[in-house]
Amino acid sequence: MLLITKQIQQAMEGGSWIRRMFDAGIQLKKEFGEDAVCDFSLGNPDLPPPPAVADGLRAMADHAGEPFSFGYMPNAGFDWARNKLADYLSKEQGVTLQGSDVVLGCGAAGALNAFFHSVLEPGDQVFSFRPYFVEYNSYVANHGGVFSTLPSKPETFRLDPEALAAAITPKTRALIINSPNNPTGVIYTKEELAAIIAVLDDASKRNGRPIYLIADEPYRFLAFDGATVPSVLPMYDYSVVVSSFSKNLSLPGERVGYIALSPRMEGREVLVAAITMSTRTLGFVNPPVVGQHLMAAALGTQVDAGIYERRRDLMADVLRRAGYEFQMPAGAFYFFPKAPGGDDIRFVSEKLQAQRILAVPGTGFGGPGHFRLAFCVQEEVIARSYEGFKRALDS
Amino acid sequence: MLLITKQIQQAMEGGSWIRRMFDAGIQLKKEFGEDAVCDFSLGNPDLPPPPAVADGLRAMADHAGEPFSFGYMPNAGFDWARNKLADYLSKEQGVTLQGSDVVLGCGAAGALNAFFHSVLEPGDQVFSFRPYFVEYNSYVANHGGVFSTLPSKPETFRLDPEALAAAITPKTRALIINSPNNPTGVIYTKEELAAIIAVLDDASKRNGRPIYLIADEPYRFLAFDGATVPSVLPMYDYSVVVSSFSKNLSLPGERVGYIALSPRMEGREVLVAAITMSTRTLGFVNPPVVGQHLMAAALGTQVDAGIYERRRDLMADVLRRAGYEFQMPAGAFYFFPKAPGGDDIRFVSEKLQAQRILAVPGTGFGGPGHFRLAFCVQEEVIARSYEGFKRALDS
């Protein structure tokens, strides 16, 4: 008997490359032992959360016996949590945000879904530049939208305003960018963003409807060599920032994220109200209560980004010595080297796996010919991977 | 400029009666002070969580400094958490469940959405008997389904198998029931369930596709006068139980719930896999990590149901003396009395509010002519409400 839909049956057969490699890793580790595998497949931050997180848990425990300690709250999160986050983001983003400009959600993923549910009419288009975070596809399709990708500039993976201008139609509703980028590590400059925004601004006027610019920024804190990540909020009326505490506080399992609206956006109360209602009607209901307390306790602290930077340098050294072509990541914790021979699926699933090195084919990100390495792993693993990388290239 | 969709604009204008009364309550309390208002509008459990919850937080704090303490996990939740829950549910439901028969989700709401996303083809119907929990409507519509309601038996609010049989079509995919019921407090008997299941079983065979029976059971622990709540899992191949720890552990804000599949369902691995994938693609990603630890720490304990039972008796006494007609709730923490005069919206928003008593019109649950009182409030509030109830009736 037909237990599930045809559509989900197909989606399951397609699967996600990231999860598929995650499962392959579990198998290899069972077979050969943890220490025999170099697992660069999953962006699961391995640094422990900052000490303020444990303090936050203890403080909550002291009040856990009170009524409503874990009770329902407004669907956008506690007012005090929104206010505290708005203060923090005002400094980070260089604009003045009120608590009412921010909606807390169940991770950045939850916030994005609530946003798309609020703004997408049936058939509305959402664009992203390739390569991109594959889950965007589902988040748009969930709400009747059509997700399409655009080419970024060859070799450099930088934003291409001309490609955007050529693709926009009256049905275009949003462009989603991710900087520092997963999987390329690119940070977009202010000039690049301005060029993209000029295209969006023109088209919004032509369409008589805003085209949103969504900046997905979970890796903002991870900009190396003193680089800064420009904020889009002061640059464009219809810009929003989506992010979470999964990476900077190493809290991905607790699902706390947010969406912040540009204070330049006129009439944004109605959008905030819609995102808030969507958070409820989609079944998220509210961001997890413990996560909000931990966010408040730890806001302003973060994991040691210097550790990630040292790993990046070590990984670059390993790859260079082993003979790989790659662009140095300016931020985030991923390398996106060229797949030797050009066939990334074959290189990852045959050559690298034979060396017990786990990576994700670029095809899984709409970037074939490359592969992704997540370097949120111990330096020892990176150093040990050299021989395997070399043999995979030579084999 | 059009910031949101027309559809969500309309939905916001409709709003939810529960939230509308919640907001009215905030206003009244501001104006007259907390102690001048009797707020029976929201089912936000006021009993503190059991002590095991605070212990669970402290235990987590002791390990918060370890890598991956808050890391990503499988989308269905930790294996140890699923196994522990399966053991608990095996006893509660009278069937043998494995961890692989259970998927943890972001509250019962998250689990329901992941389920509907997995089983609803476009236009598939989902039924519920009136009155019902209004959010079901959104949870079905979110995934392309059509939600419709059926009349329950007059006066008693009991299940009506004939109404179900008459309504079923080849597009029918599920019936969702809620026992003990919000808002009526009815507990369905084994005989009632068997009659409904016979209809579903016949129709499934006729349709060549299963019609699921979804038992939504957050109030299972709250059955008064020694009543028991029969389990559907041993009774029907295509039955699932959905629930959460929002009420029995007073943890609604942390968003931990689950769906459990009948072990009679052949080939259910594929449904479990689909629900798991839907949890990811809908943006829930995984149930909150802290919530899973707290569930595991507190499973088997619960808030003192005796307190709720005393409040029920007190509320019944107040309503009886004030002259209201109602059916005694057998479970959950709601009364659903008849609205004097018949117009529930007018009675609630004019007569009761004038007495600073907050309730929700039955219309908000598809049950006009009645109103809902949530008695998860202090006995003092219930006792104090007598005069207001009396005056509202006499006015």
Tab-separated table of N, CA, C and O in Angstrom, chain A residues 1-6 8 11-12 44 46 48-49 58 62 64-65 67-72 109 113 118-121 135 139 142 173 210 212 238 247 251-255 267 273 277-278 280-282 284-286 288-290, chain B residues 1-6 8 11-12 44 46 48-49 58 62 64-65 67-72 113 118-121 135 139 142 173 210 212 238 247 251-255 267 273 277-278 280-286 288-290:
chain	number	residue	atom	x	y	z
A	1	MET	N	0.853	-1.207	0.000
A	1	MET	CA	0.000	0.000	0.000
A	1	MET	C	0.890	1.260	0.000
A	1	MET	O	1.986	1.260	0.555
A	2	LEU	N	0.387	2.303	-0.594
A	2	LEU	CA	1.153	3.528	-0.795
A	2	LEU	C	1.253	4.336	0.500
A	2	LEU	O	0.367	5.116	0.819
A	3	LEU	N	2.360	4.153	1.198
A	3	LEU	CA	2.497	4.844	2.488
A	3	LEU	C	2.915	6.298	2.326
A	3	LEU	O	2.587	7.126	3.165
A	4	ILE	N	3.680	6.594	1.277
A	4	ILE	CA	4.192	7.966	1.114
A	4	ILE	C	3.865	8.472	-0.289
A	4	ILE	O	3.388	7.718	-1.137
A	5	THR	N	4.148	9.752	-0.549
A	5	THR	CA	3.814	10.321	-1.858
A	5	THR	C	4.895	9.974	-2.884
A	5	THR	O	6.031	9.669	-2.532
A	6	LYS	N	4.503	10.066	-4.160
A	6	LYS	CA	5.462	9.792	-5.241
A	6	LYS	C	6.602	10.809	-5.203
A	6	LYS	O	7.761	10.482	-5.429
A	8	ILE	N	7.887	12.488	-2.678
A	8	ILE	CA	8.886	12.312	-1.619
A	8	ILE	C	9.691	11.045	-1.863
A	8	ILE	O	10.876	10.973	-1.544
A	11	ALA	N	12.349	12.218	-4.144
A	11	ALA	CA	13.307	13.056	-3.415
A	11	ALA	C	14.233	12.189	-2.566
A	11	ALA	O	15.430	12.463	-2.446
A	12	MET	N	13.675	11.120	-1.979
A	12	MET	CA	14.492	10.254	-1.137
A	12	MET	C	15.515	9.487	-1.956
A	12	MET	O	16.629	9.255	-1.514
A	44	ASN	N	29.739	20.178	10.814
A	44	ASN	CA	29.268	20.065	12.203
A	44	ASN	C	30.381	20.591	13.102
A	44	ASN	O	31.354	19.899	13.345
A	46	ASP	N	33.137	21.401	15.559
A	46	ASP	CA	33.653	20.529	16.619
A	46	ASP	C	34.184	21.303	17.817
A	46	ASP	O	34.571	20.682	18.807
A	48	PRO	N	33.888	23.243	21.217
A	48	PRO	CA	32.816	23.293	22.222
A	48	PRO	C	32.224	24.689	22.306
A	48	PRO	O	32.898	25.670	21.976
A	49	PRO	N	30.960	24.802	22.744
A	49	PRO	CA	30.363	26.133	22.906
A	49	PRO	C	31.158	26.950	23.924
A	49	PRO	O	31.819	26.375	24.789
A	58	ARG	N	22.954	26.410	33.726
A	58	ARG	CA	22.846	26.359	35.201
A	58	ARG	C	21.862	27.412	35.702
A	58	ARG	O	21.061	27.148	36.604
A	62	ASP	N	18.303	26.765	37.843
A	62	ASP	CA	17.911	27.391	39.108
A	62	ASP	C	16.474	27.907	39.077
A	62	ASP	O	15.861	28.114	40.119
A	64	ALA	N	14.106	26.429	36.927
A	64	ALA	CA	13.278	25.441	36.214
A	64	ALA	C	12.053	25.031	37.017
A	64	ALA	O	11.063	24.565	36.461
A	65	GLY	N	12.108	25.205	38.336
A	65	GLY	CA	10.984	24.799	39.172
A	65	GLY	C	9.891	25.846	39.272
A	65	GLY	O	8.914	25.666	40.001
A	67	PRO	N	6.721	28.210	37.770
A	67	PRO	CA	5.691	28.072	36.737
A	67	PRO	C	6.094	28.807	35.454
A	67	PRO	O	6.746	29.846	35.524
A	68	PHE	N	5.746	28.247	34.323
A	68	PHE	CA	5.998	28.841	33.004
A	68	PHE	C	7.481	28.955	32.654
A	68	PHE	O	7.836	29.649	31.717
A	69	SER	N	8.365	28.265	33.437
A	69	SER	CA	9.792	28.343	33.122
A	69	SER	C	10.071	27.854	31.699
A	69	SER	O	11.015	28.305	31.062
A	70	PHE	N	9.256	26.928	31.212
A	70	PHE	CA	9.387	26.428	29.838
A	70	PHE	C	8.077	26.654	29.075
A	70	PHE	O	7.746	25.902	28.160
A	71	GLY	N	7.342	27.691	29.463
A	71	GLY	CA	6.006	27.901	28.901
A	71	GLY	C	6.010	28.433	27.478
A	71	GLY	O	7.056	28.762	26.915
A	72	TYR	N	4.804	28.496	26.906
A	72	TYR	CA	4.636	29.155	25.619
A	72	TYR	C	5.032	30.615	25.754
A	72	TYR	O	5.014	31.188	26.851
A	109	ALA	N	17.180	27.980	9.238
A	109	ALA	CA	16.302	27.209	8.347
A	109	ALA	C	14.838	27.499	8.642
A	109	ALA	O	14.035	27.699	7.732
A	113	ASN	N	12.157	29.508	6.151
A	113	ASN	CA	10.865	28.943	5.765
A	113	ASN	C	9.712	29.872	6.135
A	113	ASN	O	8.781	30.059	5.355
A	118	SER	N	5.767	33.715	3.869
A	118	SER	CA	5.121	35.019	3.990
A	118	SER	C	5.159	35.831	2.701
A	118	SER	O	4.337	36.727	2.516
A	119	VAL	N	6.128	35.550	1.825
A	119	VAL	CA	6.323	36.446	0.673
A	119	VAL	C	6.118	35.810	-0.697
A	119	VAL	O	5.994	36.526	-1.695
A	120	LEU	N	6.102	34.482	-0.795
A	120	LEU	CA	6.036	33.837	-2.109
A	120	LEU	C	4.610	33.560	-2.557
A	120	LEU	O	3.906	32.751	-1.958
A	121	GLU	N	4.194	34.229	-3.630
A	121	GLU	CA	2.966	33.848	-4.315
A	121	GLU	C	3.290	32.595	-5.156
A	121	GLU	O	4.452	32.368	-5.505
A	135	GLU	N	19.919	23.119	0.419
A	135	GLU	CA	18.638	23.088	1.115
A	135	GLU	C	17.730	24.250	0.709
A	135	GLU	O	16.514	24.178	0.890
A	139	TYR	N	13.472	24.801	0.714
A	139	TYR	CA	12.850	25.882	1.484
A	139	TYR	C	11.963	26.754	0.594
A	139	TYR	O	10.971	27.321	1.059
A	142	ASN	N	8.853	24.357	-0.731
A	142	ASN	CA	7.864	24.127	0.338
A	142	ASN	C	6.698	25.106	0.285
A	142	ASN	O	5.607	24.802	0.769
A	173	ARG	N	11.112	37.135	-6.896
A	173	ARG	CA	10.747	37.646	-5.580
A	173	ARG	C	11.937	37.820	-4.642
A	173	ARG	O	11.885	38.602	-3.706
A	210	PRO	N	8.657	44.457	-4.489
A	210	PRO	CA	10.053	44.322	-4.057
A	210	PRO	C	10.647	42.957	-4.409
A	210	PRO	O	9.973	41.934	-4.286
A	212	TYR	N	13.396	40.840	-2.786
A	212	TYR	CA	14.170	40.838	-1.549
A	212	TYR	C	15.600	40.353	-1.795
A	212	TYR	O	15.842	39.467	-2.620
A	238	TYR	N	14.993	46.547	0.729
A	238	TYR	CA	14.319	45.245	0.833
A	238	TYR	C	15.303	44.131	1.159
A	238	TYR	O	15.249	43.045	0.606
A	247	LYS	N	27.101	28.157	14.371
A	247	LYS	CA	28.530	28.122	14.111
A	247	LYS	C	29.308	28.962	15.125
A	247	LYS	O	30.257	28.472	15.713
A	251	LEU	N	26.146	25.779	18.446
A	251	LEU	CA	24.858	25.316	18.981
A	251	LEU	C	23.906	24.779	17.894
A	251	LEU	O	22.695	24.990	17.988
A	252	PRO	N	24.420	24.085	16.866
A	252	PRO	CA	23.511	23.743	15.760
A	252	PRO	C	22.336	22.860	16.172
A	252	PRO	O	21.267	22.952	15.592
A	253	GLY	N	22.528	22.002	17.181
A	253	GLY	CA	21.464	21.074	17.562
A	253	GLY	C	20.290	21.727	18.263
A	253	GLY	O	19.213	21.136	18.352
A	254	GLU	N	20.467	22.959	18.776
A	254	GLU	CA	19.382	23.566	19.554
A	254	GLU	C	18.431	24.397	18.707
A	254	GLU	O	17.368	24.793	19.172
A	255	ARG	N	18.783	24.662	17.461
A	255	ARG	CA	17.851	25.301	16.525
A	255	ARG	C	17.384	26.684	16.987
A	255	ARG	O	16.191	26.906	17.217
A	267	GLY	N	7.006	50.106	6.245
A	267	GLY	CA	5.853	49.234	6.456
A	267	GLY	C	6.243	47.826	6.844
A	267	GLY	O	5.454	46.888	6.697
A	273	ALA	N	4.868	40.732	11.202
A	273	ALA	CA	3.665	40.034	11.666
A	273	ALA	C	3.422	38.767	10.845
A	273	ALA	O	3.022	37.732	11.381
A	277	MET	N	3.413	34.979	12.235
A	277	MET	CA	2.287	34.060	12.074
A	277	MET	C	2.723	32.798	11.344
A	277	MET	O	2.301	31.690	11.690
A	278	SER	N	3.578	32.930	10.352
A	278	SER	CA	4.048	31.751	9.618
A	278	SER	C	4.832	30.820	10.541
A	278	SER	O	4.751	29.597	10.405
A	280	ARG	N	4.161	30.227	13.499
A	280	ARG	CA	3.143	29.449	14.196
A	280	ARG	C	2.488	28.426	13.262
A	280	ARG	O	2.456	27.238	13.563
A	281	THR	N	1.981	28.908	12.124
A	281	THR	CA	1.169	28.021	11.281
A	281	THR	C	1.992	26.924	10.616
A	281	THR	O	1.451	25.882	10.277
A	282	LEU	N	3.291	27.133	10.435
A	282	LEU	CA	4.117	26.075	9.845
A	282	LEU	C	4.467	24.994	10.866
A	282	LEU	O	5.053	23.975	10.523
A	284	PHE	N	6.398	25.461	13.649
A	284	PHE	CA	7.568	25.749	14.489
A	284	PHE	C	7.090	26.242	15.857
A	284	PHE	O	7.694	25.967	16.870
A	285	VAL	N	6.012	27.040	15.830
A	285	VAL	CA	5.343	27.620	16.996
A	285	VAL	C	6.204	28.712	17.649
A	285	VAL	O	5.808	29.864	17.720
A	286	ASN	N	7.375	28.360	18.130
A	286	ASN	CA	8.293	29.391	18.640
A	286	ASN	C	9.707	28.821	18.656
A	286	ASN	O	9.884	27.611	18.661
A	288	PRO	N	13.024	27.424	20.296
A	288	PRO	CA	13.136	26.684	21.554
A	288	PRO	C	13.506	27.607	22.714
A	288	PRO	O	14.382	28.465	22.592
A	289	VAL	N	12.827	27.423	23.831
A	289	VAL	CA	12.992	28.322	24.976
A	289	VAL	C	14.404	28.268	25.548
A	289	VAL	O	14.979	29.310	25.873
A	290	VAL	N	14.989	27.081	25.655
A	290	VAL	CA	16.339	27.000	26.230
A	290	VAL	C	17.330	27.713	25.319
A	290	VAL	O	18.187	28.476	25.778
B	1	MET	N	4.565	49.143	-1.367
B	1	MET	CA	4.987	47.948	-2.122
B	1	MET	C	4.491	46.694	-1.408
B	1	MET	O	4.365	46.662	-0.176
B	2	LEU	N	4.263	45.660	-2.166
B	2	LEU	CA	3.674	44.425	-1.644
B	2	LEU	C	4.716	43.599	-0.894
B	2	LEU	O	5.444	42.816	-1.487
B	3	LEU	N	4.720	43.752	0.422
B	3	LEU	CA	5.737	43.039	1.193
B	3	LEU	C	5.358	41.585	1.430
B	3	LEU	O	6.230	40.741	1.585
B	4	ILE	N	4.061	41.294	1.520
B	4	ILE	CA	3.637	39.921	1.837
B	4	ILE	C	2.619	39.440	0.811
B	4	ILE	O	2.164	40.220	-0.029
B	5	THR	N	2.231	38.175	0.892
B	5	THR	CA	1.286	37.632	-0.090
B	5	THR	C	-0.147	37.980	0.298
B	5	THR	O	-0.449	38.255	1.457
B	6	LYS	N	-1.022	37.918	-0.714
B	6	LYS	CA	-2.443	38.201	-0.466
B	6	LYS	C	-3.028	37.177	0.505
B	6	LYS	O	-3.825	37.504	1.374
B	8	ILE	N	-1.576	35.432	2.895
B	8	ILE	CA	-1.203	35.573	4.305
B	8	ILE	C	-1.823	36.844	4.886
B	8	ILE	O	-2.169	36.892	6.070
B	11	ALA	N	-5.180	35.694	5.915
B	11	ALA	CA	-5.077	34.830	7.097
B	11	ALA	C	-4.832	35.667	8.349
B	11	ALA	O	-5.363	35.386	9.422
B	12	MET	N	-4.039	36.730	8.194
B	12	MET	CA	-3.743	37.574	9.349
B	12	MET	C	-4.972	38.344	9.795
B	12	MET	O	-5.181	38.557	10.975
B	44	ASN	N	-1.765	27.202	28.396
B	44	ASN	CA	-0.334	27.292	28.731
B	44	ASN	C	-0.162	26.723	30.139
B	44	ASN	O	-0.456	27.401	31.117
B	46	ASP	N	0.462	25.859	33.763
B	46	ASP	CA	1.111	26.699	34.772
B	46	ASP	C	1.838	25.893	35.842
B	46	ASP	O	2.483	26.480	36.700
B	48	PRO	N	4.864	23.886	37.341
B	48	PRO	CA	6.276	23.840	36.967
B	48	PRO	C	6.658	22.432	36.484
B	48	PRO	O	6.010	21.459	36.863
B	49	PRO	N	7.689	22.329	35.650
B	49	PRO	CA	8.135	21.005	35.198
B	49	PRO	C	8.573	20.159	36.398
B	49	PRO	O	8.965	20.712	37.425
B	58	ARG	N	21.220	20.577	34.612
B	58	ARG	CA	22.522	20.605	35.294
B	58	ARG	C	23.460	19.560	34.713
B	58	ARG	O	24.651	19.817	34.513
B	62	ASP	N	27.177	20.196	32.827
B	62	ASP	CA	28.453	19.553	33.153
B	62	ASP	C	29.175	19.051	31.902
B	62	ASP	O	30.382	18.838	31.935
B	64	ALA	N	28.617	20.590	28.790
B	64	ALA	CA	28.459	21.601	27.724
B	64	ALA	C	29.794	22.008	27.116
B	64	ALA	O	29.850	22.482	25.989
B	65	GLY	N	30.888	21.809	27.868
B	65	GLY	CA	32.204	22.215	27.362
B	65	GLY	C	32.849	21.175	26.461
B	65	GLY	O	33.995	21.358	26.029
B	67	PRO	N	33.216	18.884	22.922
B	67	PRO	CA	32.873	19.067	21.507
B	67	PRO	C	31.563	18.355	21.162
B	67	PRO	O	31.276	17.295	21.718
B	68	PHE	N	30.798	18.926	20.293
B	68	PHE	CA	29.532	18.360	19.792
B	68	PHE	C	28.457	18.236	20.865
B	68	PHE	O	27.459	17.540	20.659
B	69	SER	N	28.657	18.908	22.025
B	69	SER	CA	27.645	18.813	23.079
B	69	SER	C	26.289	19.314	22.578
B	69	SER	O	25.246	18.861	23.042
B	70	PHE	N	26.316	20.279	21.654
B	70	PHE	CA	25.090	20.798	21.051
B	70	PHE	C	25.122	20.600	19.532
B	70	PHE	O	24.525	21.365	18.789
B	71	GLY	N	25.832	19.558	19.085
B	71	GLY	CA	26.065	19.370	17.655
B	71	GLY	C	24.852	18.871	16.893
B	71	GLY	O	23.810	18.539	17.471
B	72	TYR	N	24.989	18.838	15.562
B	72	TYR	CA	23.975	18.210	14.724
B	72	TYR	C	23.864	16.737	15.087
B	72	TYR	O	24.796	16.147	15.641
B	113	ASN	N	3.467	18.175	10.832
B	113	ASN	CA	3.826	18.763	9.545
B	113	ASN	C	4.735	17.843	8.740
B	113	ASN	O	4.555	17.684	7.528
B	118	SER	N	4.859	14.106	4.116
B	118	SER	CA	5.286	12.797	3.602
B	118	SER	C	4.165	12.013	2.937
B	118	SER	O	4.429	11.130	2.122
B	119	VAL	N	2.907	12.301	3.296
B	119	VAL	CA	1.819	11.427	2.838
B	119	VAL	C	0.768	12.102	1.960
B	119	VAL	O	-0.025	11.402	1.324
B	120	LEU	N	0.724	13.427	1.922
B	120	LEU	CA	-0.361	14.104	1.194
B	120	LEU	C	0.011	14.404	-0.252
B	120	LEU	O	0.903	15.210	-0.516
B	121	GLU	N	-0.696	13.744	-1.187
B	121	GLU	CA	-0.622	14.161	-2.591
B	121	GLU	C	-1.488	15.414	-2.721
B	121	GLU	O	-2.395	15.641	-1.899
B	135	GLU	N	-5.427	24.591	14.554
B	135	GLU	CA	-4.163	24.625	13.818
B	135	GLU	C	-4.043	23.480	12.808
B	135	GLU	O	-3.253	23.562	11.873
B	139	TYR	N	-1.797	22.985	9.180
B	139	TYR	CA	-0.824	21.891	9.032
B	139	TYR	C	-1.116	21.050	7.791
B	139	TYR	O	-0.208	20.483	7.186
B	142	ASN	N	-0.569	23.506	4.498
B	142	ASN	CA	0.861	23.738	4.227
B	142	ASN	C	1.425	22.761	3.193
B	142	ASN	O	2.411	23.071	2.532
B	173	ARG	N	-7.151	10.845	2.917
B	173	ARG	CA	-5.840	10.311	3.284
B	173	ARG	C	-5.676	10.104	4.782
B	173	ARG	O	-4.850	9.297	5.208
B	210	PRO	N	-3.890	3.506	1.933
B	210	PRO	CA	-4.252	3.625	3.350
B	210	PRO	C	-4.842	4.981	3.693
B	210	PRO	O	-4.384	6.013	3.204
B	212	TYR	N	-4.900	7.019	6.926
B	212	TYR	CA	-4.262	6.993	8.241
B	212	TYR	C	-5.223	7.456	9.339
B	212	TYR	O	-6.041	8.358	9.126
B	238	TYR	N	-2.813	1.228	10.022
B	238	TYR	CA	-2.365	2.539	9.527
B	238	TYR	C	-2.595	3.629	10.565
B	238	TYR	O	-3.026	4.727	10.247
B	247	LYS	N	2.578	19.192	27.886
B	247	LYS	CA	1.608	19.216	28.969
B	247	LYS	C	2.050	18.340	30.140
B	247	LYS	O	2.032	18.796	31.282
B	251	LEU	N	6.556	21.482	29.281
B	251	LEU	CA	7.698	21.952	28.481
B	251	LEU	C	7.285	22.524	27.116
B	251	LEU	O	8.005	22.325	26.135
B	252	PRO	N	6.158	23.234	27.010
B	252	PRO	CA	5.698	23.613	25.665
B	252	PRO	C	6.685	24.492	24.897
B	252	PRO	O	6.751	24.418	23.676
B	253	GLY	N	7.444	25.320	25.606
B	253	GLY	CA	8.343	26.250	24.918
B	253	GLY	C	9.554	25.601	24.282
B	253	GLY	O	10.206	26.191	23.431
B	254	GLU	N	9.871	24.371	24.683
B	254	GLU	CA	11.105	23.752	24.160
B	254	GLU	C	10.885	22.947	22.887
B	254	GLU	O	11.831	22.549	22.224
B	255	ARG	N	9.629	22.708	22.515
B	255	ARG	CA	9.325	22.105	21.213
B	255	ARG	C	9.933	20.725	21.024
B	255	ARG	O	10.764	20.506	20.134
B	267	GLY	N	6.032	-2.346	6.079
B	267	GLY	CA	6.835	-1.464	5.233
B	267	GLY	C	6.971	-0.065	5.801
B	267	GLY	O	7.254	0.882	5.073
B	273	ALA	N	11.474	6.928	7.073
B	273	ALA	CA	12.510	7.636	6.309
B	273	ALA	C	11.958	8.924	5.709
B	273	ALA	O	12.641	9.960	5.680
B	277	MET	N	13.186	12.688	6.513
B	277	MET	CA	13.657	13.617	5.487
B	277	MET	C	12.830	14.897	5.498
B	277	MET	O	13.366	15.997	5.350
B	278	SER	N	11.524	14.766	5.696
B	278	SER	CA	10.669	15.955	5.732
B	278	SER	C	11.052	16.859	6.904
B	278	SER	O	10.994	18.083	6.785
B	280	ARG	N	13.918	17.388	7.903
B	280	ARG	CA	15.061	18.166	7.417
B	280	ARG	C	14.630	19.213	6.393
B	280	ARG	O	14.909	20.398	6.555
B	281	THR	N	13.910	18.776	5.353
B	281	THR	CA	13.645	19.688	4.240
B	281	THR	C	12.654	20.801	4.602
B	281	THR	O	12.674	21.853	3.985
B	282	LEU	N	11.812	20.581	5.600
B	282	LEU	CA	10.886	21.644	6.022
B	282	LEU	C	11.585	22.691	6.876
B	282	LEU	O	10.991	23.707	7.229
B	283	GLY	N	12.847	22.429	7.259
B	283	GLY	CA	13.609	23.415	8.016
B	283	GLY	C	13.572	23.211	9.519
B	283	GLY	O	14.139	24.005	10.262
B	284	PHE	N	12.904	22.125	9.970
B	284	PHE	CA	13.011	21.814	11.406
B	284	PHE	C	14.415	21.298	11.710
B	284	PHE	O	14.969	21.562	12.763
B	285	VAL	N	14.971	20.515	10.766
B	285	VAL	CA	16.312	19.921	10.811
B	285	VAL	C	16.387	18.796	11.857
B	285	VAL	O	16.649	17.661	11.524
B	286	ASN	N	16.165	19.119	13.106
B	286	ASN	CA	16.114	18.077	14.145
B	286	ASN	C	15.400	18.631	15.363
B	286	ASN	O	15.316	19.840	15.530
B	288	PRO	N	15.040	19.956	19.072
B	288	PRO	CA	16.065	20.668	19.845
B	288	PRO	C	16.848	19.715	20.756
B	288	PRO	O	16.272	18.856	21.420
B	289	VAL	N	18.155	19.884	20.768
B	289	VAL	CA	19.033	18.957	21.494
B	289	VAL	C	18.767	18.976	22.997
B	289	VAL	O	18.720	17.918	23.643
B	290	VAL	N	18.571	20.155	23.572
B	290	VAL	CA	18.350	20.217	25.024
B	290	VAL	C	17.042	19.508	25.370
B	290	VAL	O	16.976	18.732	26.324
